[in-house]
Amino acid sequence: EHFKTIKKVLEADNIYYNGLARKVCLERYNTKFYNITEDEGIFERLGIWDKLEEIKEGRITHTEGSSLIFDQTSAFLTIDVNTGNNFSVSKRQINLSACEEIFRIIRAFGFGGKIFIDFLPSRKELREEILTKISLYFEKDTVKNKIWGWTKSGVFELERKRDKIPLKLLL
């Protein structure tokens, strides 16, 4: 029954014309779980335009001024973890906090295929900790993935099935 309803909605092209898209959106998503804000300038106030610019530039700031620089080609995605100018934060802390942010970025932006992550230089113990942490995050992923781990050159490698058009391409 649910799929029949979806099919009817998709076949009814006019539902998204003549201002009905806004009405449908408000009816479906204006609940206690979602809050729709239609104020003018909301993107500026929430900093959404700035975040979209960061995405387009391939750089996201995180943990105490450090950043993640990502670049997607048709063959693979590379992510570089950088310290920034704050040297009071340890490489260990930056690398470990980057694990969660990398997982979030990969899922949110729709990245897939071969993914290479250049973490800050680390000893064997920290590499094992990073592998464990990344593996725990990707266990939660609903998309098929394979964690390959560290290459001989010290780059972390994984693969993830593409599940949507990457956000960067949509922008």
Short mmCIF file of C-alpha atoms in Angstrom, two decimals:
data_model
loop_
_atom_site.label_atom_id
_atom_site.label_comp_id
_atom_site.label_asym_id
_atom_site.label_seq_id
_atom_site.Cartn_x
_atom_site.Cartn_y
_atom_site.Cartn_z
CA GLU A 1 0.00 0.00 0.00
CA HIS A 2 2.85 2.35 0.86
CA PHE A 3 4.52 1.83 -2.52
CA LYS A 4 1.22 2.26 -4.34
CA THR A 5 0.80 5.63 -2.61
CA ILE A 6 4.35 6.64 -3.57
CA LYS A 7 3.72 5.62 -7.17
CA LYS A 8 0.53 7.72 -7.30
CA VAL A 9 2.39 10.73 -5.91
CA LEU A 10 5.20 10.34 -8.43
CA GLU A 11 2.75 9.98 -11.29
CA ALA A 12 0.87 13.13 -10.24
CA ASP A 13 3.32 15.62 -11.77
CA ASN A 14 1.29 18.67 -10.82
CA ILE A 15 1.81 18.17 -7.08
CA TYR A 16 5.09 20.09 -7.25
CA TYR A 17 3.84 22.98 -9.38
CA ASN A 18 1.87 26.11 -8.58
CA GLY A 19 3.27 26.46 -5.05
CA LEU A 20 2.14 23.02 -3.97
CA ALA A 21 5.70 21.85 -3.24
CA ARG A 22 5.91 24.30 -0.33
CA LYS A 23 2.52 23.19 0.99
CA VAL A 24 3.43 19.48 0.72
CA CYS A 25 6.76 20.11 2.46
CA LEU A 26 5.13 22.00 5.31
CA GLU A 27 2.46 19.33 5.74
CA ARG A 28 4.96 16.46 5.80
CA TYR A 29 7.87 17.96 7.73
CA ASN A 30 6.47 20.61 10.06
CA THR A 31 6.23 18.27 13.04
CA LYS A 32 7.83 17.93 16.44
CA PHE A 33 10.74 16.13 14.72
CA TYR A 34 11.45 18.81 12.10
CA ASN A 35 11.39 22.55 12.28
CA ILE A 36 10.95 24.46 9.05
CA THR A 37 12.18 28.04 9.11
CA GLU A 38 11.22 30.28 6.23
CA ASP A 39 12.76 33.53 7.47
CA GLU A 40 14.51 35.61 4.84
CA GLY A 41 18.28 35.50 5.29
CA ILE A 42 18.22 32.23 7.25
CA PHE A 43 21.14 30.80 5.20
CA GLU A 44 23.27 33.82 6.12
CA ARG A 45 22.35 33.69 9.82
CA LEU A 46 23.07 29.96 10.12
CA GLY A 47 26.28 30.20 8.06
CA ILE A 48 25.02 27.76 5.44
CA TRP A 49 26.47 29.76 2.52
CA ASP A 50 29.90 29.71 4.22
CA LYS A 51 29.70 25.94 4.71
CA LEU A 52 28.72 25.45 1.05
CA GLU A 53 31.73 27.55 0.01
CA GLU A 54 33.98 25.37 2.19
CA ILE A 55 32.59 22.30 0.46
CA LYS A 56 33.18 23.79 -2.98
CA GLU A 57 36.75 24.66 -2.02
CA GLY A 58 37.33 21.17 -0.61
CA ARG A 59 38.38 22.34 2.86
CA ILE A 60 36.53 21.85 6.13
CA THR A 61 37.77 23.33 9.40
CA HIS A 62 37.48 21.13 12.48
CA THR A 63 39.06 20.55 15.94
CA GLU A 64 40.94 23.60 17.21
CA GLY A 65 41.77 25.09 13.79
CA SER A 66 42.87 21.90 12.09
CA SER A 67 41.33 21.12 8.74
CA LEU A 68 40.42 18.36 6.34
CA ILE A 69 41.21 18.95 2.69
CA PHE A 70 39.40 16.69 0.28
CA ASP A 71 39.62 16.30 -3.46
CA GLN A 72 37.50 13.98 -5.56
CA THR A 73 38.48 12.76 -8.98
CA SER A 74 36.56 10.32 -11.13
CA ALA A 75 38.81 7.53 -9.83
CA PHE A 76 39.15 8.21 -6.10
CA LEU A 77 38.78 10.60 -3.18
CA THR A 78 41.70 11.91 -1.16
CA ILE A 79 41.40 13.44 2.30
CA ASP A 80 44.35 15.19 3.91
CA VAL A 81 44.35 15.87 7.67
CA ASN A 82 46.15 19.15 8.48
CA THR A 83 47.13 20.60 11.87
CA GLY A 84 46.51 24.25 11.09
CA ASN A 85 48.32 26.86 13.21
CA ASN A 86 47.38 25.60 16.66
CA PHE A 87 50.30 23.45 17.81
CA SER A 88 48.93 23.01 21.35
CA VAL A 89 46.69 20.18 20.12
CA SER A 90 48.43 16.83 19.78
CA LYS A 91 48.63 14.90 16.51
CA ARG A 92 46.89 12.04 18.31
CA GLN A 93 43.92 14.22 19.25
CA ILE A 94 43.64 15.67 15.75
CA ASN A 95 43.87 12.27 14.04
CA LEU A 96 41.32 10.65 16.34
CA SER A 97 38.84 13.51 16.12
CA ALA A 98 39.27 13.53 12.34
CA CYS A 99 37.97 9.94 12.17
CA GLU A 100 34.42 10.94 13.11
CA GLU A 101 34.46 14.03 10.88
CA ILE A 102 35.76 11.99 7.93
CA PHE A 103 32.98 9.45 8.39
CA ARG A 104 30.41 12.25 8.57
CA ILE A 105 31.79 13.96 5.45
CA ILE A 106 31.89 10.76 3.41
CA ARG A 107 28.27 9.92 4.25
CA ALA A 108 26.86 13.44 3.99
CA PHE A 109 28.58 14.31 0.73
CA GLY A 110 27.88 10.97 -0.91
CA PHE A 111 31.51 10.05 -1.50
CA GLY A 112 32.28 6.54 -2.66
CA GLY A 113 34.80 4.43 -4.53
CA LYS A 114 38.43 4.28 -3.42
CA ILE A 115 39.16 6.66 -0.57
CA PHE A 116 42.68 7.55 0.58
CA ILE A 117 43.20 9.39 3.87
CA ASP A 118 46.51 11.03 4.72
CA PHE A 119 46.47 11.30 8.51
CA LEU A 120 49.15 13.20 10.39
CA PRO A 121 52.30 11.12 10.91
CA SER A 122 51.79 8.61 13.72
CA ARG A 123 53.36 5.62 15.41
CA LYS A 124 52.10 2.06 15.08
CA GLU A 125 50.02 2.21 18.30
CA LEU A 126 48.13 5.29 17.10
CA ARG A 127 47.63 3.76 13.64
CA GLU A 128 45.97 0.75 15.28
CA GLU A 129 43.78 3.08 17.33
CA ILE A 130 42.77 4.99 14.16
CA LEU A 131 41.98 1.73 12.36
CA THR A 132 39.79 0.60 15.27
CA LYS A 133 37.96 3.92 15.48
CA ILE A 134 37.33 4.20 11.72
CA SER A 135 36.15 0.58 11.63
CA LEU A 136 33.65 1.27 14.43
CA TYR A 137 32.20 4.24 12.55
CA PHE A 138 31.92 2.41 9.24
CA GLU A 139 30.21 -0.56 10.92
CA LYS A 140 27.26 1.82 11.39
CA ASP A 141 27.23 2.73 7.69
CA THR A 142 24.26 1.38 5.78
CA VAL A 143 26.29 1.39 2.56
CA LYS A 144 28.64 -1.48 1.73
CA ASN A 145 32.25 -0.62 2.53
CA LYS A 146 35.63 -2.27 2.97
CA ILE A 147 38.36 -0.99 5.30
CA TRP A 148 41.75 -1.88 3.82
CA GLY A 149 43.82 -0.12 6.47
CA TRP A 150 47.30 1.31 6.14
CA THR A 151 49.37 1.10 2.97
CA LYS A 152 53.16 0.71 3.06
CA SER A 153 53.48 4.42 2.32
CA GLY A 154 51.46 5.32 5.44
CA VAL A 155 48.17 6.26 3.78
CA PHE A 156 44.87 4.89 5.09
CA GLU A 157 42.72 3.20 2.44
CA LEU A 158 39.08 2.18 2.29
CA GLU A 159 36.38 1.57 -0.28
CA ARG A 160 32.74 2.55 -0.11
CA LYS A 161 29.94 1.88 -2.53
CA ARG A 162 28.55 5.03 -4.08
CA ASP A 163 24.98 5.55 -2.90
CA LYS A 164 24.12 9.00 -4.24
CA ILE A 165 25.40 11.83 -6.38
CA PRO A 166 28.26 13.52 -4.50
CA LEU A 167 27.25 16.89 -3.06
CA LYS A 168 30.28 18.55 -4.64
CA LEU A 169 29.00 17.62 -8.10
CA LEU A 170 25.55 18.98 -7.28
CA LEU A 171 27.06 22.32 -6.24
#
